Every structure is written in structure tokens, then in C-alpha cells.
CSV table of N, CA and C and ligand atoms in Angstrom, one decimal:
chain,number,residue,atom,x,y,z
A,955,UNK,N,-13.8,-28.3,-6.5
A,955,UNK,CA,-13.4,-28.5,-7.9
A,955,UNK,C,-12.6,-29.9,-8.0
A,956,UNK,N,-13.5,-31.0,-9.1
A,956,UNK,CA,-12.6,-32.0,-8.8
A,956,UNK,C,-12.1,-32.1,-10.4
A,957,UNK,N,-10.4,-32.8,-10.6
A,957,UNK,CA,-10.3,-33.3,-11.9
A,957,UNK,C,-9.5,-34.2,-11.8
A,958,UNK,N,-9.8,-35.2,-13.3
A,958,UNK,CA,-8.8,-36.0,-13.0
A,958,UNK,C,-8.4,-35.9,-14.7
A,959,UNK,N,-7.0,-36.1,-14.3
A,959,UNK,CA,-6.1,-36.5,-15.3
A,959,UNK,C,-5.4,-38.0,-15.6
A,960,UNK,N,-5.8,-38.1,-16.9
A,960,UNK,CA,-6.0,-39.7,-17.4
A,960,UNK,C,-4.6,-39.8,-18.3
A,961,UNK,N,-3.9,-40.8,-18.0
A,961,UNK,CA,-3.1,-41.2,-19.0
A,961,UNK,C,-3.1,-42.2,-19.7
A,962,UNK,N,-2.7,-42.4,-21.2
A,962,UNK,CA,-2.7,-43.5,-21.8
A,962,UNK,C,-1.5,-44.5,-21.4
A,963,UNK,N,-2.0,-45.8,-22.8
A,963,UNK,CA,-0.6,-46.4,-22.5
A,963,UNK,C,0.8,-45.7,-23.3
A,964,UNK,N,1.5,-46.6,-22.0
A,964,UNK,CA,3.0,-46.3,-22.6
A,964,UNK,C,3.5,-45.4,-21.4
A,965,UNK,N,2.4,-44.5,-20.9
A,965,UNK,CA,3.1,-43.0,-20.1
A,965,UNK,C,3.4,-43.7,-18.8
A,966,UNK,N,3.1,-44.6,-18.2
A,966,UNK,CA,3.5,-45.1,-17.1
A,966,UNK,C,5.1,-44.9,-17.2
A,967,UNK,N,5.7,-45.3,-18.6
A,967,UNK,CA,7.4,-45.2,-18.6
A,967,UNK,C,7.9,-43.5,-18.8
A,968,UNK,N,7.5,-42.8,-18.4
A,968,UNK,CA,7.8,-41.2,-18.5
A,968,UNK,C,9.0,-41.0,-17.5
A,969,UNK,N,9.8,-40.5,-18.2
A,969,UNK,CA,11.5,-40.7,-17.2
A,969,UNK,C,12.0,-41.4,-17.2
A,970,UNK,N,11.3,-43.0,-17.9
A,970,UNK,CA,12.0,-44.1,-17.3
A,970,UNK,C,12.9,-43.7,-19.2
A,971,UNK,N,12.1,-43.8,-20.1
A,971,UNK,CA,12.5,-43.9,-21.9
A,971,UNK,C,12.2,-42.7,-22.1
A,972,UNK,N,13.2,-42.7,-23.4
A,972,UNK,CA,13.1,-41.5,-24.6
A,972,UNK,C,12.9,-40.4,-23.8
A,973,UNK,N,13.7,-39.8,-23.0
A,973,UNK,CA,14.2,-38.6,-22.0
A,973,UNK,C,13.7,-36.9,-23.6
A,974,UNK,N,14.9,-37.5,-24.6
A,974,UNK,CA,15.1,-36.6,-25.6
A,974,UNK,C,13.1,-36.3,-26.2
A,975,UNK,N,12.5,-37.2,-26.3
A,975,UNK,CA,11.0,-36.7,-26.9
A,975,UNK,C,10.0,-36.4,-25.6
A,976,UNK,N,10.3,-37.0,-24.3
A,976,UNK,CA,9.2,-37.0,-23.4
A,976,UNK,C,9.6,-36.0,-22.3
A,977,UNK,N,10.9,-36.0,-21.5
A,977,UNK,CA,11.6,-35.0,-20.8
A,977,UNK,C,12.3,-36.5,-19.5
A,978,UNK,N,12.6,-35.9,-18.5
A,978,UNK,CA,13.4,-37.0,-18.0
A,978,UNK,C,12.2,-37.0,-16.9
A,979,UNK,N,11.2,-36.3,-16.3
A,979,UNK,CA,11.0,-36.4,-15.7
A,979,UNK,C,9.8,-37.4,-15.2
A,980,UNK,N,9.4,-38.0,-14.3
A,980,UNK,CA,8.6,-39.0,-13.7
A,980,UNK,C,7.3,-38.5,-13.7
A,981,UNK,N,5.9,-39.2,-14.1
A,981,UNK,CA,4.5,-38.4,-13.9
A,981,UNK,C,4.3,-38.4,-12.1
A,982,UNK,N,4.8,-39.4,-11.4
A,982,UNK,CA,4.0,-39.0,-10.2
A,982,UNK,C,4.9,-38.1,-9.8
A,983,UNK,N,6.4,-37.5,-10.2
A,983,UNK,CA,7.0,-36.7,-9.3
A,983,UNK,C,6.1,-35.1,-9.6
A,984,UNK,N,5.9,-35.6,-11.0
A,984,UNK,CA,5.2,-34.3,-11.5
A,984,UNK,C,3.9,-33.8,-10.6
A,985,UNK,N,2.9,-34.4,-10.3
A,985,UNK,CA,1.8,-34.7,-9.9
A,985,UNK,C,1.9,-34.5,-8.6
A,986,UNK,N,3.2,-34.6,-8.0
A,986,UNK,CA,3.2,-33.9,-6.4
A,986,UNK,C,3.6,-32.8,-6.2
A,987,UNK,N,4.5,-32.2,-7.1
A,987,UNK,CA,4.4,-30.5,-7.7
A,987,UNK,C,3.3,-29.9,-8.1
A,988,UNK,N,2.4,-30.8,-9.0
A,988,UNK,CA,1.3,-29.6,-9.1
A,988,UNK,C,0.4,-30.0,-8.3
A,989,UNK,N,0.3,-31.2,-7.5
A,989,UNK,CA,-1.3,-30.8,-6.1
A,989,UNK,C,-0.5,-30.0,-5.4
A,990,UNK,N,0.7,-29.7,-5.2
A,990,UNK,CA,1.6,-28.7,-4.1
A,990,UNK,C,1.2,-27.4,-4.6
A,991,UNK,N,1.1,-27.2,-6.3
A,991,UNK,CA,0.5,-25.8,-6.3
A,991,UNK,C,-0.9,-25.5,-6.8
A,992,UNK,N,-1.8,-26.3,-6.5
A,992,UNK,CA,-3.1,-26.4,-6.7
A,992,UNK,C,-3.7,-26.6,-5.1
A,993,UNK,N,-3.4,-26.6,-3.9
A,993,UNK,CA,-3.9,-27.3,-3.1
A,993,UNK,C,-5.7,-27.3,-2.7
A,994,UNK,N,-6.2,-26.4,-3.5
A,994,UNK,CA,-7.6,-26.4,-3.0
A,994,UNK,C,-8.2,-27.2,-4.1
A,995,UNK,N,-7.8,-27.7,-5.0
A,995,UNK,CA,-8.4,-28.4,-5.4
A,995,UNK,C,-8.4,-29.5,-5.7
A,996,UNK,N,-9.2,-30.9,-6.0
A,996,UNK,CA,-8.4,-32.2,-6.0
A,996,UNK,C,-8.2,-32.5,-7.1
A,997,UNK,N,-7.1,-33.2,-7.2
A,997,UNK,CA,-6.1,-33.8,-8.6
A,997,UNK,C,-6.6,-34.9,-8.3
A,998,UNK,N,-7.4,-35.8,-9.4
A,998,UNK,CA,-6.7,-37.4,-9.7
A,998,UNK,C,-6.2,-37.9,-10.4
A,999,UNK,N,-5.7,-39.0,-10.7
A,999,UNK,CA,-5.1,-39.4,-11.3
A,999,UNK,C,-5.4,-40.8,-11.7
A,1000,UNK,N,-4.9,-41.2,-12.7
A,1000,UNK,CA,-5.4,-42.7,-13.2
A,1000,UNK,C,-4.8,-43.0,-14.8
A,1001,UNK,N,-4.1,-44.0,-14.9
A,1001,UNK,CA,-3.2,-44.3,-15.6
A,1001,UNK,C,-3.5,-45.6,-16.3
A,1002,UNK,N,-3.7,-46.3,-17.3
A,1002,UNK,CA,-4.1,-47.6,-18.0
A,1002,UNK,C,-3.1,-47.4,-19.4
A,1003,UNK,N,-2.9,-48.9,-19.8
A,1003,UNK,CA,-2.4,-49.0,-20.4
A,1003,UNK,C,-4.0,-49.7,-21.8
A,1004,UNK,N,-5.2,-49.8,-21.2
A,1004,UNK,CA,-5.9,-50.8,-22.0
A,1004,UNK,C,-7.0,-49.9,-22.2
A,1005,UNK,N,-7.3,-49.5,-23.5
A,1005,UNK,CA,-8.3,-49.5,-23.9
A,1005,UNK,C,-9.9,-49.2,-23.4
A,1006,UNK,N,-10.0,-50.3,-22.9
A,1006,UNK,CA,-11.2,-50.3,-22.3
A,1006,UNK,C,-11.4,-50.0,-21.3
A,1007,UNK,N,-10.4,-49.8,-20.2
A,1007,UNK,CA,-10.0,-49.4,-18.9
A,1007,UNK,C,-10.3,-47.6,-18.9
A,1008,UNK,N,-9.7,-47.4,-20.1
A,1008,UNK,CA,-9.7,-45.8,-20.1
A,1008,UNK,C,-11.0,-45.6,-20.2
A,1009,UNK,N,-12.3,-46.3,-21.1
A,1009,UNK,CA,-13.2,-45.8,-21.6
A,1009,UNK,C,-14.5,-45.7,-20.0
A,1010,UNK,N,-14.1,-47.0,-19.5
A,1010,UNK,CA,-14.5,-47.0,-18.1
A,1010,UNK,C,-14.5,-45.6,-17.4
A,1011,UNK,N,-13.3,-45.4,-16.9
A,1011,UNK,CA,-12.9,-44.1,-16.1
A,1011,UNK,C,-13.8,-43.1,-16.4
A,1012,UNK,N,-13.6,-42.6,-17.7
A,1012,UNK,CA,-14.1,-41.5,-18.8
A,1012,UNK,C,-15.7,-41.2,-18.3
A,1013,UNK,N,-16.2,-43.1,-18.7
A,1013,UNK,CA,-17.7,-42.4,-18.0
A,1013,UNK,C,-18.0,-42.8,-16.6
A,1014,UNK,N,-17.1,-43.5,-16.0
A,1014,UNK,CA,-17.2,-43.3,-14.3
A,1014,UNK,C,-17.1,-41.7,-13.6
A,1015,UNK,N,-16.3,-40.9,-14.3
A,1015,UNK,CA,-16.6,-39.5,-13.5
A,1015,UNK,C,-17.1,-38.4,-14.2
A,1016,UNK,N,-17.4,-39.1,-15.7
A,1016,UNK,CA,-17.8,-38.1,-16.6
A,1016,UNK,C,-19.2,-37.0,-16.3
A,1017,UNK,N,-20.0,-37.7,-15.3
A,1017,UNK,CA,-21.0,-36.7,-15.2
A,1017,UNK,C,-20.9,-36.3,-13.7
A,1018,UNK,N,-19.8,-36.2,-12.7
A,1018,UNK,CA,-19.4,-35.5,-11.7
A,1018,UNK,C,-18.3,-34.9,-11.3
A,1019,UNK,N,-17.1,-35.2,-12.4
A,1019,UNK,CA,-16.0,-33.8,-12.1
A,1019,UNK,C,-16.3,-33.3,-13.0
A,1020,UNK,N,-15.5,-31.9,-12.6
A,1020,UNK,CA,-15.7,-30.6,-13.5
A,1020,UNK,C,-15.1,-30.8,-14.7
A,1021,UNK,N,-13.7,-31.5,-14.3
A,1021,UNK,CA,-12.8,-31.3,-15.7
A,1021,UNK,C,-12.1,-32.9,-16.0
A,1022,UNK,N,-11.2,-33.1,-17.2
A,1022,UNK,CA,-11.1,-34.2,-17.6
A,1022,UNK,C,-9.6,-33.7,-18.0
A,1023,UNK,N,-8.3,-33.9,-18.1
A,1023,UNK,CA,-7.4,-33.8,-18.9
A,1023,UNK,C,-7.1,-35.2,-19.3
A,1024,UNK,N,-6.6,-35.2,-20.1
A,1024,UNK,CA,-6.6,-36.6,-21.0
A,1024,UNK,C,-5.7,-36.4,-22.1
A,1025,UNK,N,-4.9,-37.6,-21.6
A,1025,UNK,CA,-3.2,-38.0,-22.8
A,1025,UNK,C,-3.2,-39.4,-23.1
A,1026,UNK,N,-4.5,-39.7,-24.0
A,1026,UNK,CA,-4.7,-41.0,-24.9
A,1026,UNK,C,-3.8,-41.6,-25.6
A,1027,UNK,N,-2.6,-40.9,-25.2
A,1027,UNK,CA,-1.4,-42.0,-25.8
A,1027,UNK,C,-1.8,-42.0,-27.2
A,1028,UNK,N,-1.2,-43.5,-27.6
A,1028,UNK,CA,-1.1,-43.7,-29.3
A,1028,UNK,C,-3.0,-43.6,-29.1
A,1029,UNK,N,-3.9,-44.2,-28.7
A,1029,UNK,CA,-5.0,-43.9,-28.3
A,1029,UNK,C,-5.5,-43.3,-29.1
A,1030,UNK,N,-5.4,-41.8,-29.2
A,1030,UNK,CA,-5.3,-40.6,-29.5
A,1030,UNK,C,-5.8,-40.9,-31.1
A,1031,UNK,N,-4.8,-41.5,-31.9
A,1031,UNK,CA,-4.8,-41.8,-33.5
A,1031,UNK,C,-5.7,-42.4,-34.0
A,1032,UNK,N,-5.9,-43.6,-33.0
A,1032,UNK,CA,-6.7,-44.8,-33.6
A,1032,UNK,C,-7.9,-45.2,-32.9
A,1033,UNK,N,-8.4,-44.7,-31.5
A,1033,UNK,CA,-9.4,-45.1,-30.8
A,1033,UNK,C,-11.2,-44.1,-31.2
A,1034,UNK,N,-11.8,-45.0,-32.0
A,1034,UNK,CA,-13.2,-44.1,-32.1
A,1034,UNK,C,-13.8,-45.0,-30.6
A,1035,UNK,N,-13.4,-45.4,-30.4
A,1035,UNK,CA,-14.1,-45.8,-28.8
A,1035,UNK,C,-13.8,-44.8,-28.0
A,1036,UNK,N,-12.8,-44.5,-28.2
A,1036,UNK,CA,-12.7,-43.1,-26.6
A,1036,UNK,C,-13.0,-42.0,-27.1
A,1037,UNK,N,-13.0,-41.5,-28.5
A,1037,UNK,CA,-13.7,-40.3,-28.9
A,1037,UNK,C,-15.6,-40.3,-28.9
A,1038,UNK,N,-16.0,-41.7,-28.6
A,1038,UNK,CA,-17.4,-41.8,-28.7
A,1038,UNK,C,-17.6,-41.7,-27.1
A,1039,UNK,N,-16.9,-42.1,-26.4
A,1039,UNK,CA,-16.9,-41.7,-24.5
A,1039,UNK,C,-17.0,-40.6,-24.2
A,1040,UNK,N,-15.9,-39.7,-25.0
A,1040,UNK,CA,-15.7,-38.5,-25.0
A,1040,UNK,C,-16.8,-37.6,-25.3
A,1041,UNK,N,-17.4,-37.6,-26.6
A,1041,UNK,CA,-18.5,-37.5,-26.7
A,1041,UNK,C,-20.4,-37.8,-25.9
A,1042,UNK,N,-19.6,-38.7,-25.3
A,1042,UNK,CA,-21.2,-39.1,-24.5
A,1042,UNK,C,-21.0,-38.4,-23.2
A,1043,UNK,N,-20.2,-37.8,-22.2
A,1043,UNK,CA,-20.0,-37.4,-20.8
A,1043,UNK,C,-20.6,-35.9,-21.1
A,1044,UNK,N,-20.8,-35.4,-19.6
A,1044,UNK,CA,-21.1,-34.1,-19.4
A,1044,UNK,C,-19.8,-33.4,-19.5
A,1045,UNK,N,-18.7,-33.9,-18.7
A,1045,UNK,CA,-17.6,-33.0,-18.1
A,1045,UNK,C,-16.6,-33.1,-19.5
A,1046,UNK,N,-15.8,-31.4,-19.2
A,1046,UNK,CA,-15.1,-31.2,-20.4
A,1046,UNK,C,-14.3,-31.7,-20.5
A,1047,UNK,N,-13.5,-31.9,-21.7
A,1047,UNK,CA,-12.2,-32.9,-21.8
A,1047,UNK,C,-11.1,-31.9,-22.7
A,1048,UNK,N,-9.9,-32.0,-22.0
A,1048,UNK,CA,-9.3,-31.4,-22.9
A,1048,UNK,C,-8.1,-32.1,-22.9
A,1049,UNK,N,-7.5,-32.5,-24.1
A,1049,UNK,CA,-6.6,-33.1,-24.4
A,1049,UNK,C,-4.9,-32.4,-24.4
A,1050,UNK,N,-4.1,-33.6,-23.8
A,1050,UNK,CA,-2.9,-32.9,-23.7
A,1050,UNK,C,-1.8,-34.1,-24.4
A,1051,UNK,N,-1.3,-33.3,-25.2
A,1051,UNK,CA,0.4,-34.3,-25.7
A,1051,UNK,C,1.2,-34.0,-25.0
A,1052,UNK,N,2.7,-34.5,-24.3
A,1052,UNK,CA,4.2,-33.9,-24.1
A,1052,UNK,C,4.7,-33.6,-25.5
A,1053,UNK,N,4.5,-34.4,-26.4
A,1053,UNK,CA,5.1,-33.9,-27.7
A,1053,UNK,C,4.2,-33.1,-28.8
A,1054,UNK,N,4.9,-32.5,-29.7
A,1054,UNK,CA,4.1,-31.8,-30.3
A,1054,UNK,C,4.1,-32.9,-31.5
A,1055,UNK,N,2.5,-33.6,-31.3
A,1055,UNK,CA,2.3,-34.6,-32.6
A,1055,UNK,C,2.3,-33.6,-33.9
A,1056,UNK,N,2.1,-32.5,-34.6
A,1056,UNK,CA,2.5,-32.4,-35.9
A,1056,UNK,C,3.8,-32.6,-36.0
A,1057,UNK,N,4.7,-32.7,-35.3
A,1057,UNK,CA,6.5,-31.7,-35.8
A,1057,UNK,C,7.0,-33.9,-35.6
A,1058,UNK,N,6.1,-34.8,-35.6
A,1058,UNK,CA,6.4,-36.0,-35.9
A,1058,UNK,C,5.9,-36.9,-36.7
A,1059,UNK,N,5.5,-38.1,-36.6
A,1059,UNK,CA,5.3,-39.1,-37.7
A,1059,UNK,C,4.1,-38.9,-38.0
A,1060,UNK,N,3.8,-38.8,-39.7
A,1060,UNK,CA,2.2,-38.5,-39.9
A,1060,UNK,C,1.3,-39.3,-39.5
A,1061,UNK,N,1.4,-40.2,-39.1
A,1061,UNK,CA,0.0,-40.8,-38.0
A,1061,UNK,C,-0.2,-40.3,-37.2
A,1062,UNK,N,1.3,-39.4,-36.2
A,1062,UNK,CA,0.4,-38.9,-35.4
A,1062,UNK,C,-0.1,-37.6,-35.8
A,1063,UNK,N,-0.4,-37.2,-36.6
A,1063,UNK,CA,-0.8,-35.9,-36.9
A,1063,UNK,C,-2.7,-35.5,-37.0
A,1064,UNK,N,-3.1,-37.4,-37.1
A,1064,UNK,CA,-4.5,-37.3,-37.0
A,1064,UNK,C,-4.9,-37.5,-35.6
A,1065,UNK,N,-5.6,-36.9,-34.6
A,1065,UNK,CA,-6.5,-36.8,-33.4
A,1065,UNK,C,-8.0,-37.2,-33.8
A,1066,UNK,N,-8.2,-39.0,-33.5
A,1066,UNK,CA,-9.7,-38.7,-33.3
A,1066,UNK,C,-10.6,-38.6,-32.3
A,1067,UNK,N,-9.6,-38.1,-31.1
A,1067,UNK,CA,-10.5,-38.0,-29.6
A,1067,UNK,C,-10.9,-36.5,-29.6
A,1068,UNK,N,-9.8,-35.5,-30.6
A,1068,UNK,CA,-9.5,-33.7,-30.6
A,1068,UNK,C,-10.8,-33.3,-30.9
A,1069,UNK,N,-11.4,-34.0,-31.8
A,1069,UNK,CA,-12.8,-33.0,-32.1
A,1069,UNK,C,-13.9,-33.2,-30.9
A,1070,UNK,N,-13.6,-33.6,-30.6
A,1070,UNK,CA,-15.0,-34.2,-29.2
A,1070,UNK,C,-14.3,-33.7,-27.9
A,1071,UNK,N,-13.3,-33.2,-27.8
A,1071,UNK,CA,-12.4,-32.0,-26.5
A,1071,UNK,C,-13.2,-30.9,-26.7
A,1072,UNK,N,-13.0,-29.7,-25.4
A,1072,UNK,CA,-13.0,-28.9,-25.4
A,1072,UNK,C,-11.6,-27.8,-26.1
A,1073,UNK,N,-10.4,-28.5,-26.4
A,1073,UNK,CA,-9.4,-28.4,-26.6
A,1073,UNK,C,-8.3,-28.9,-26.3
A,1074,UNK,N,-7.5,-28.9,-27.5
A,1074,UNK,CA,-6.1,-29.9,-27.6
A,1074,UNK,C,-5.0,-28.5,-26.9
A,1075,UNK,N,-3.8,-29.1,-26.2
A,1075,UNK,CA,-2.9,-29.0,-26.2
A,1075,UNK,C,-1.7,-29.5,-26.6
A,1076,UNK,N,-0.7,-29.7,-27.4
A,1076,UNK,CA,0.3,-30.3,-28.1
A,1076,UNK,C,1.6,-29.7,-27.7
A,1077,UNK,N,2.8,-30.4,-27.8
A,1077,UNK,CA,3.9,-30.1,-27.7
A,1077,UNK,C,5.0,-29.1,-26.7
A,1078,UNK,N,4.2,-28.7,-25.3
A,1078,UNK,CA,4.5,-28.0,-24.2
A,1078,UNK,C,4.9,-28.8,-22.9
A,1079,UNK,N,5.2,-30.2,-23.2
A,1079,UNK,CA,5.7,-30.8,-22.5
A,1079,UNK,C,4.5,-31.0,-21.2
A,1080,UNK,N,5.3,-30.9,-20.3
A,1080,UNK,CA,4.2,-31.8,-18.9
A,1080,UNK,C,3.3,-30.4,-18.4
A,1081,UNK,N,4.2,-29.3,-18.6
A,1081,UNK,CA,3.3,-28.4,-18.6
A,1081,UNK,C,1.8,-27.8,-19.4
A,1082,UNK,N,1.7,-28.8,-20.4
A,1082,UNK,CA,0.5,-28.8,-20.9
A,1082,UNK,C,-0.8,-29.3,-19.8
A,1083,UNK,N,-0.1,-30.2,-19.1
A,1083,UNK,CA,-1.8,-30.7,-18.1
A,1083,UNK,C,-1.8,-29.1,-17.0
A,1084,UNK,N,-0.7,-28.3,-16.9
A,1084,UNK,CA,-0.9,-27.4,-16.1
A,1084,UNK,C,-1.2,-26.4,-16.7
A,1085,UNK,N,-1.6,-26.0,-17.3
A,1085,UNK,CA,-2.1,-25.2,-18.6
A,1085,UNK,C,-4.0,-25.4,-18.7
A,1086,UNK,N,-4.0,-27.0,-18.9
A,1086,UNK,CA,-5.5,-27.1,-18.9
A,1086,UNK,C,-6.1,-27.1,-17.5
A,1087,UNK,N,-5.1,-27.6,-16.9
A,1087,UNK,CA,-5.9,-27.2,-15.3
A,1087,UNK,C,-6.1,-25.8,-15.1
A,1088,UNK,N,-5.4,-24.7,-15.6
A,1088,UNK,CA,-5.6,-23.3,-15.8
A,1088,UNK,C,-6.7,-22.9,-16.2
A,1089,UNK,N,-7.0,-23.9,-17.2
A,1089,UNK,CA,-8.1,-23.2,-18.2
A,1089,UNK,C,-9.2,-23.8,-17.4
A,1090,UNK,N,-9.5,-24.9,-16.7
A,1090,UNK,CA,-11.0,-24.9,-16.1
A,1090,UNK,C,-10.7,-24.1,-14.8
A,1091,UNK,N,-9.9,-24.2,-13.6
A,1091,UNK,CA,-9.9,-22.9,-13.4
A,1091,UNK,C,-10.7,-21.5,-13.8
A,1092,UNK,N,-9.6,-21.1,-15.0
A,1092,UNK,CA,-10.8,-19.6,-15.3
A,1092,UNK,C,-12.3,-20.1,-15.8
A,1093,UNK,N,-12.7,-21.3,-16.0
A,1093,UNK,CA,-13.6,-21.0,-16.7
A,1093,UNK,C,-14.7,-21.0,-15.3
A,1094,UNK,N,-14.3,-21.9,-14.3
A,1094,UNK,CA,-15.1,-21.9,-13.2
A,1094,UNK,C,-15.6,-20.5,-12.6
A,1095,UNK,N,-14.6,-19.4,-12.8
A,1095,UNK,CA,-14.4,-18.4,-12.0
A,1095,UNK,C,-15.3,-17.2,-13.0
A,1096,UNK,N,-15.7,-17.6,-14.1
A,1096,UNK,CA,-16.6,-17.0,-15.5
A,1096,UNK,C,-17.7,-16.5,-14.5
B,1307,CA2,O1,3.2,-36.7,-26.9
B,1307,CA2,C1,2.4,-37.3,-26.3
B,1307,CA2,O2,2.0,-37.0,-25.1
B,1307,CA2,C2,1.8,-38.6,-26.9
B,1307,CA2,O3,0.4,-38.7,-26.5
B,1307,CA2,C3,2.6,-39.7,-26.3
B,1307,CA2,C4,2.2,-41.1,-26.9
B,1307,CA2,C5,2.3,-41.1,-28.4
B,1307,CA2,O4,1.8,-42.3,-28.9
B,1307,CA2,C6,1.4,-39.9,-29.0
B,1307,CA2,O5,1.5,-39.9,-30.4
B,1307,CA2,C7,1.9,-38.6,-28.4
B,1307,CA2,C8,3.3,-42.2,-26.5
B,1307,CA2,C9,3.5,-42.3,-25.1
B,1307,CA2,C10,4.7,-43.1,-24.9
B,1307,CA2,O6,5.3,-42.6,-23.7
B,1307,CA2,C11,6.5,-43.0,-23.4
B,1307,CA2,C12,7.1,-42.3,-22.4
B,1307,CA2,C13,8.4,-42.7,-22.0
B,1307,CA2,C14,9.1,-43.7,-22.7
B,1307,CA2,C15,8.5,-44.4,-23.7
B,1307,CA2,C16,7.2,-44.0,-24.1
């Protein structure tokens, strides 16, 4: 089982800013705690701050891992380019916020990558990518 989890821009500074909306803690420290409790399966990882870099990745493994989590950053609001990627791959995509975008600024309240997911997760912090790693899990096991 392979996945990789994508981040947008901005998340590279996770721990470093805004502790109070994001949590204090660091994505790779995170990321060595959950391959620690995932070990049979492979985690990747891949981080861009650009646009087009993300859209790359998307269809670089889109028709060979199983699963996709994906935190398109501001992305998320304004990109029909990565919801048209999203749309064109085999592998599922399911989207994850740290913050819960309704309970903030109404721009972010629109997702135009969410309809072209398998499903959004919002506002559960970092435990949201461990959540969707859950969910292709069971689905593999269907
Ligand atoms: O809640 C999320 O995960 C977001 O995708 C994060 C994006 C934001 O634009 C979305 O609306 C919601 C922003 C990521 C910025 O991340 C930072 C992390 C630490 C310090 C500063 C920014």
C-alpha cells in the first residue's frame, strides 16, 4: 500500500507560525510518528510551495498509489488547476485542513479541489491525515 501525502504552500512553516490556528507542532516530526505507527505501509511525502509543482506530483503517482491525502493550502480556494488534476488521476484523493475552514474567513469556506475528492476532512488538526490514512486502509481491506 503506497500513499503519499501532499502539502501546500505555506505548511512547510507548521510549528514554526501561528501555533494558536495550526498547533505547535512540526510536519516532519509528525510524519515520523505516523510511519512509526503505520509501518507496513509506505508514507510519502512531498511538500511545494508552487502551483504547478503540486499539479506535477498529483499526476506523477496518480495512476500508481492507492491513496492521495492532500492539504492544498490557500490552493484549496482558488486553484481549478489542481481540482482539474484531481479530477483526471485514478487514485483517490482525500482532502485534509488543520483548521476547520468554515469556523474562518469566508473565502476560505469555498473548496474547489472538495468536489473532485473522495472526501474532505476539516478542522481535526494533524490528525486529520491520520484519519484519511484510516479510511483507505478500510477501504483496501473491503
Ligand atoms: O487549515 C488548513 O490546513 C489550511 O489548508 C491551511 C492553509 C490555509 O490557507 C487554508 O485556508 C486552510 C494555510 C497554510 C499556512 O500554514 C501555515 C502554517 C504555519 C504558519 C503559517 C502558515
Amino acid at each position: 500500500m503506497k500513499i503519499l501525502i501532499i502539502n501546500g504552500p505555506n505548511l512547510n512553516l507548521l510549528g514554526k507560525r501561528e501555533p494558536e490556528i495550526y498547533g505547535s507542532a512540526s510536519f516532519e516530526a509528525f510524519l515520523k510518528i505516523l510511519r512509526s505507527q503505520y509501518p507496513k505501509i509506505t508514507i510519502d511525502y512531498y511538500q511545494s510551495n508552487v502551483e504547478g509543482e503540486l499539479i506535477n506530483k498529483i499526476q506523477e503517482v496518480g495512476f500508481s498509489y492507492d491513496g492521495i491525502v492532500l492539504n492544498g493550502g490557500a490552493y484549496t480556494h482558488t486553484s481549478v488547476a489542481i481540482a482539474d488534476a484531481i479530477a483526471a488521476i485514478e487514485t483517490p484523493v482525500i482532502e485534509v485542513h488543520i483548521s476547520n475552514i468554515y469556523r474562518r474567513e469566508e473565502y476560505r469556506h469555498i473548496s474547489l479541489t472538495g468536489k473532485n475528492c473522495a472526501g474532505v476532512i476539516t478542522g481535526l488538526g494533524l490528525n486529520g491525515y491520520k484519519l484519511a490514512i484510516e479510511h483507505f486502509l478500510g477501504k483496501e481491506a473491503l
